[in-house]
Amino acid sequence: NISTVYPSILMQGQCDPTVQNPQAWQYYPNCSAQNNNRATGGIVQPTPLASSLLEKAADLSIFMKPLYESLEDIKTLGMYFSNQGAGLSVSFPGSVRDGTSQY
């Protein structure tokens, strides 16, 4: 599931709380809305820095699609933050995270 409309945001434990089937690749155990709380950085490894990093990334992400489309050699673009050791990334084109894989 790739999107060339929006970039994807990835932080540890991010998931879709509507997926309840453990056999589905989008499934993440014990997923809740708190896993996706951008203000706290989720519940797996929350950091107070996550919210401000996402605000900064939003300002820059508007340039991702035009850059991606401007050169054929570009396969993916991303901004990768250490986020106090918790990690946080914004990448384009956007994709759906595989809940069965490690971050």
Coordinates of N, CA, C and O in Angstrom, one line a residue:
N1 N 0.8 -1.2 0.0 CA 0.0 0.0 0.0 C 0.9 1.2 0.0 O 1.3 1.7 1.0
I2 N 1.1 1.8 -1.2 CA 1.9 3.0 -1.3 C 1.0 4.2 -1.7 O 0.1 4.0 -2.5
S3 N 1.4 5.3 -1.1 CA 0.6 6.5 -1.4 C 1.6 7.6 -1.9 O 2.6 7.9 -1.3
T4 N 1.3 8.2 -3.1 CA 2.1 9.3 -3.6 C 1.3 10.6 -3.4 O 1.7 11.6 -3.9
V5 N 0.3 10.6 -2.5 CA -0.4 11.8 -2.1 C 0.2 12.3 -0.8 O 0.4 13.5 -0.7
Y6 N 0.5 11.5 0.2 CA 0.9 11.9 1.5 C 2.2 11.1 1.9 O 2.3 9.9 1.5
P7 N 3.0 11.7 2.7 CA 4.1 11.0 3.3 C 3.6 10.1 4.4 O 2.5 10.3 4.9
S8 N 4.4 9.2 4.9 CA 4.0 8.4 6.0 C 4.9 8.8 7.2 O 6.1 9.1 7.1
I9 N 4.3 8.7 8.4 CA 5.0 9.0 9.6 C 5.1 7.7 10.4 O 4.2 6.9 10.4
L10 N 6.3 7.4 10.9 CA 6.5 6.2 11.6 C 7.2 6.4 12.9 O 8.2 7.1 13.0
M11 N 6.6 6.0 14.0 CA 7.2 6.0 15.3 C 6.9 4.6 15.9 O 6.0 3.9 15.5
Q12 N 7.7 4.3 16.9 CA 7.6 2.9 17.5 C 6.2 2.6 18.0 O 5.6 3.5 18.7
G13 N 5.6 1.5 17.6 CA 4.3 1.1 18.1 C 3.1 1.7 17.4 O 2.0 1.4 17.8
Q14 N 3.4 2.5 16.4 CA 2.3 3.1 15.6 C 1.5 2.0 15.0 O 2.1 1.0 14.5
C15 N 0.2 2.1 15.0 CA -0.6 1.0 14.5 C -2.1 1.4 14.1 O -2.4 2.6 14.4
D16 N -2.8 0.5 13.6 CA -4.2 0.8 13.3 C -5.1 0.0 14.3 O -5.2 -1.2 14.2
P17 N -5.7 0.7 15.2 CA -6.5 0.1 16.3 C -7.7 -0.7 15.8 O -8.3 -1.5 16.5
T18 N -8.1 -0.5 14.5 CA -9.3 -1.2 14.0 C -8.9 -2.6 13.5 O -9.8 -3.4 13.3
V19 N -7.6 -2.9 13.3 CA -7.2 -4.2 12.9 C -7.1 -5.1 14.1 O -6.2 -4.9 15.0
Q20 N -8.0 -6.1 14.2 CA -8.0 -7.0 15.4 C -7.6 -8.4 15.0 O -7.5 -9.3 15.9
N21 N -7.3 -8.7 13.8 CA -7.0 -10.1 13.3 C -5.5 -10.3 13.5 O -4.7 -9.7 12.8
P22 N -5.0 -11.2 14.4 CA -3.6 -11.4 14.6 C -2.9 -11.9 13.4 O -1.7 -11.9 13.3
Q23 N -3.6 -12.5 12.4 CA -3.0 -13.0 11.2 C -2.8 -11.9 10.1 O -2.0 -12.1 9.2
A24 N -3.4 -10.8 10.3 CA -3.2 -9.7 9.3 C -1.8 -9.0 9.5 O -1.4 -8.8 10.6
W25 N -1.2 -8.6 8.4 CA 0.1 -8.0 8.5 C 0.1 -6.6 9.1 O 1.1 -6.1 9.6
Q26 N -1.1 -6.0 9.1 CA -1.2 -4.7 9.7 C -1.4 -4.8 11.3 O -1.4 -3.8 11.9
Y27 N -1.6 -6.0 11.8 CA -1.9 -6.2 13.2 C -0.7 -5.8 14.1 O 0.4 -6.2 13.8
Y28 N -1.0 -5.2 15.2 CA 0.0 -4.9 16.2 C -0.7 -5.2 17.5 O -1.8 -4.7 17.8
P29 N 0.0 -6.0 18.4 CA -0.7 -6.4 19.6 C -1.0 -5.3 20.5 O -0.2 -4.3 20.7
N30 N -2.1 -5.3 21.2 CA -2.6 -4.4 22.2 C -2.6 -2.9 21.6 O -2.4 -2.0 22.3
C31 N -3.0 -2.8 20.4 CA -3.0 -1.5 19.7 C -4.2 -0.6 20.3 O -5.3 -1.1 20.4
S32 N -3.9 0.6 20.5 CA -5.0 1.6 20.9 C -4.7 2.9 20.3 O -3.6 3.1 19.7
A33 N -5.6 3.8 20.5 CA -5.4 5.2 20.0 C -4.1 5.8 20.6 O -3.5 6.7 20.0
Q34 N -3.7 5.4 21.8 CA -2.6 6.0 22.5 C -1.3 5.6 21.7 O -0.3 6.4 21.9
N35 N -1.3 4.5 21.0 CA -0.1 4.2 20.2 C 0.2 5.2 19.2 O 1.4 5.4 18.8
N36 N -0.8 5.9 18.7 CA -0.6 6.9 17.7 C -0.7 8.3 18.2 O -0.8 9.3 17.4
N37 N -0.6 8.5 19.4 CA -0.6 9.9 20.0 C 0.6 10.6 19.7 O 1.7 10.4 20.2
R38 N 0.5 11.6 18.7 CA 1.7 12.3 18.3 C 2.2 13.3 19.3 O 3.3 13.7 19.3
A39 N 1.3 13.7 20.2 CA 1.7 14.7 21.3 C 2.7 14.1 22.2 O 3.6 14.7 22.7
T40 N 2.6 12.7 22.5 CA 3.5 12.1 23.4 C 4.5 11.2 22.7 O 5.4 10.7 23.3
G41 N 4.3 10.9 21.4 CA 5.2 10.0 20.7 C 4.8 8.6 20.9 O 5.6 7.7 20.7
G42 N 3.5 8.3 21.2 CA 3.0 7.0 21.4 C 3.3 6.4 22.8 O 3.6 7.2 23.7
I43 N 3.0 5.1 22.9 CA 3.2 4.5 24.2 C 4.4 3.6 24.4 O 4.8 3.2 25.5
V44 N 5.0 3.2 23.2 CA 6.1 2.2 23.3 C 7.3 2.9 23.9 O 7.9 2.4 24.8
Q45 N 7.7 4.1 23.4 CA 8.8 4.8 24.0 C 8.5 6.3 23.8 O 9.0 7.0 22.9
P46 N 7.6 6.8 24.6 CA 7.2 8.3 24.5 C 8.3 9.2 24.8 O 9.2 8.9 25.7
T47 N 8.3 10.3 24.1 CA 9.3 11.4 24.3 C 8.6 12.7 24.2 O 7.7 12.9 23.4
P48 N 9.0 13.7 25.0 CA 8.4 15.0 24.9 C 8.8 15.8 23.6 O 8.2 16.7 23.2
L49 N 9.8 15.3 22.9 CA 10.4 15.9 21.7 C 9.5 15.5 20.4 O 9.6 16.3 19.5
A50 N 8.8 14.4 20.5 CA 8.1 13.9 19.3 C 7.2 15.0 18.7 O 7.1 15.1 17.4
S51 N 6.4 15.6 19.5 CA 5.4 16.6 19.0 C 6.1 17.7 18.2 O 5.7 18.1 17.1
S52 N 7.2 18.3 18.7 CA 7.8 19.4 18.0 C 8.5 18.9 16.7 O 8.6 19.6 15.7
L53 N 9.1 17.7 16.8 CA 9.7 17.1 15.5 C 8.6 16.9 14.4 O 8.9 17.2 13.3
L54 N 7.5 16.5 14.8 CA 6.4 16.3 13.8 C 5.9 17.6 13.2 O 5.6 17.7 12.1
E55 N 5.9 18.7 14.1 CA 5.5 20.0 13.6 C 6.6 20.5 12.6 O 6.2 21.0 11.5
K56 N 7.9 20.3 12.9 CA 8.9 20.7 12.0 C 8.9 19.9 10.7 O 9.1 20.4 9.6
A57 N 8.6 18.6 10.8 CA 8.6 17.7 9.6 C 7.4 18.1 8.7 O 7.5 18.1 7.5
A58 N 6.3 18.6 9.3 CA 5.1 19.0 8.5 C 5.5 20.2 7.7 O 5.0 20.3 6.5
D59 N 6.3 21.1 8.2 CA 6.7 22.3 7.4 C 7.5 21.9 6.2 O 7.4 22.5 5.2
L60 N 8.3 20.8 6.4 CA 9.2 20.4 5.3 C 8.6 19.4 4.3 O 9.0 19.2 3.2
S61 N 7.6 18.6 4.8 CA 7.0 17.5 4.0 C 6.3 18.0 2.8 O 6.1 17.2 1.8
I62 N 5.9 19.3 2.7 CA 5.2 19.8 1.5 C 6.2 19.8 0.3 O 5.7 19.8 -0.8
F63 N 7.5 19.7 0.6 CA 8.4 19.7 -0.5 C 8.7 18.3 -1.0 O 9.4 18.1 -2.0
M64 N 8.3 17.3 -0.3 CA 8.7 15.9 -0.6 C 8.1 15.4 -1.9 O 8.8 14.8 -2.7
K65 N 6.8 15.7 -2.2 CA 6.2 15.2 -3.4 C 6.8 15.9 -4.6 O 7.2 15.2 -5.6
P66 N 7.0 17.2 -4.7 CA 7.6 17.8 -5.8 C 9.0 17.3 -6.1 O 9.4 17.1 -7.2
L67 N 9.8 17.1 -5.0 CA 11.1 16.6 -5.2 C 11.1 15.2 -5.7 O 11.9 14.8 -6.6
Y68 N 10.2 14.4 -5.2 CA 10.1 13.0 -5.6 C 9.7 12.9 -7.1 O 10.3 12.1 -7.8
E69 N 8.8 13.8 -7.5 CA 8.4 13.7 -8.9 C 9.3 14.4 -9.9 O 9.3 14.2 -11.1
S70 N 10.3 15.2 -9.4 CA 11.2 16.0 -10.2 C 12.3 15.2 -10.8 O 12.8 15.5 -11.9
L71 N 12.7 14.1 -10.2 CA 13.8 13.3 -10.7 C 13.5 11.8 -10.7 O 13.0 11.3 -9.6
E72 N 13.7 11.1 -11.8 CA 13.3 9.7 -11.9 C 14.2 8.9 -11.0 O 13.7 7.8 -10.6
D73 N 15.4 9.3 -10.7 CA 16.3 8.5 -9.9 C 15.9 8.4 -8.4 O 16.4 7.6 -7.7
I74 N 15.0 9.3 -8.0 CA 14.6 9.3 -6.6 C 13.6 8.2 -6.4 O 12.5 8.2 -7.0
K75 N 13.9 7.3 -5.5 CA 12.9 6.2 -5.2 C 12.2 6.5 -3.9 O 11.1 6.1 -3.7
T76 N 12.8 7.1 -2.9 CA 12.2 7.5 -1.7 C 12.9 8.7 -1.1 O 14.1 8.9 -1.3
L77 N 12.2 9.5 -0.3 CA 12.7 10.6 0.4 C 12.4 10.4 1.9 O 11.3 9.9 2.2
G78 N 13.2 10.9 2.8 CA 12.8 10.8 4.2 C 13.5 11.8 5.1 O 14.6 12.3 4.7
M79 N 12.9 12.0 6.2 CA 13.5 12.7 7.3 C 13.5 11.8 8.5 O 12.5 11.2 8.9
Y80 N 14.7 11.5 9.1 CA 14.9 10.5 10.1 C 15.4 11.2 11.4 O 16.5 11.8 11.3
F81 N 14.7 11.1 12.4 CA 15.1 11.8 13.7 C 15.4 10.8 14.7 O 14.7 9.7 14.9
S82 N 16.4 11.1 15.5 CA 16.8 10.2 16.6 C 15.7 10.2 17.7 O 15.4 9.2 18.4
N83 N 15.1 11.4 17.9 CA 14.0 11.5 18.9 C 14.3 10.9 20.3 O 13.6 10.1 20.8
Q84 N 15.4 11.4 20.8 CA 15.9 10.9 22.1 C 16.0 9.4 22.2 O 15.7 8.8 23.2
G85 N 16.4 8.8 21.1 CA 16.6 7.3 21.1 C 15.4 6.5 20.7 O 15.5 5.3 20.4
A86 N 14.2 7.2 20.6 CA 13.0 6.5 20.2 C 12.8 6.3 18.7 O 12.1 5.5 18.3
G87 N 13.4 7.2 17.9 CA 13.3 7.1 16.5 C 12.0 7.7 16.0 O 10.9 7.6 16.7
L88 N 12.0 8.4 14.9 CA 10.8 8.9 14.3 C 11.2 9.2 12.8 O 12.2 9.8 12.6
S89 N 10.3 8.8 11.9 CA 10.7 9.1 10.5 C 9.4 9.6 9.7 O 8.3 9.2 10.1
V90 N 9.7 10.4 8.7 CA 8.7 10.8 7.8 C 9.3 10.5 6.4 O 10.4 10.9 6.1
S91 N 8.5 9.7 5.6 CA 9.0 9.3 4.3 C 8.0 9.4 3.2 O 6.8 9.4 3.5
F92 N 8.5 9.6 2.0 CA 7.7 9.7 0.9 C 8.3 8.8 -0.3 O 9.5 8.9 -0.5
P93 N 7.5 8.1 -1.0 CA 6.0 8.0 -0.9 C 5.6 7.3 0.4 O 6.4 6.5 1.0
G94 N 4.4 7.6 0.9 CA 3.9 7.0 2.1 C 3.6 5.5 1.9 O 3.3 5.1 0.8
S95 N 3.6 4.8 3.0 CA 3.3 3.4 3.0 C 2.7 3.0 4.3 O 2.8 3.7 5.3
V96 N 2.0 1.8 4.3 CA 1.4 1.3 5.5 C 2.4 0.4 6.2 O 3.0 -0.4 5.5
R97 N 2.5 0.6 7.5 CA 3.5 -0.2 8.2 C 3.1 -1.6 8.4 O 1.9 -1.9 8.6
D98 N 4.1 -2.5 8.3 CA 3.8 -3.9 8.6 C 4.0 -4.1 10.1 O 5.1 -4.0 10.6
G99 N 2.9 -4.4 10.8 CA 2.9 -4.6 12.2 C 3.6 -5.8 12.7 O 4.0 -5.9 13.9
T100 N 3.9 -6.7 11.8 CA 4.6 -7.9 12.2 C 6.1 -7.8 12.1 O 6.8 -8.7 12.6
S101 N 6.6 -6.7 11.6 CA 8.1 -6.5 11.5 C 8.5 -5.6 12.7 O 7.8 -4.9 13.3
Q102 N 9.8 -5.6 12.9 CA 10.4 -4.7 13.9 C 10.6 -3.3 13.3 O 10.8 -3.2 12.1
Y103 N 10.7 -2.3 14.2 CA 10.9 -0.9 13.7 C 12.2 -0.7 13.1 O 13.2 -1.2 13.3

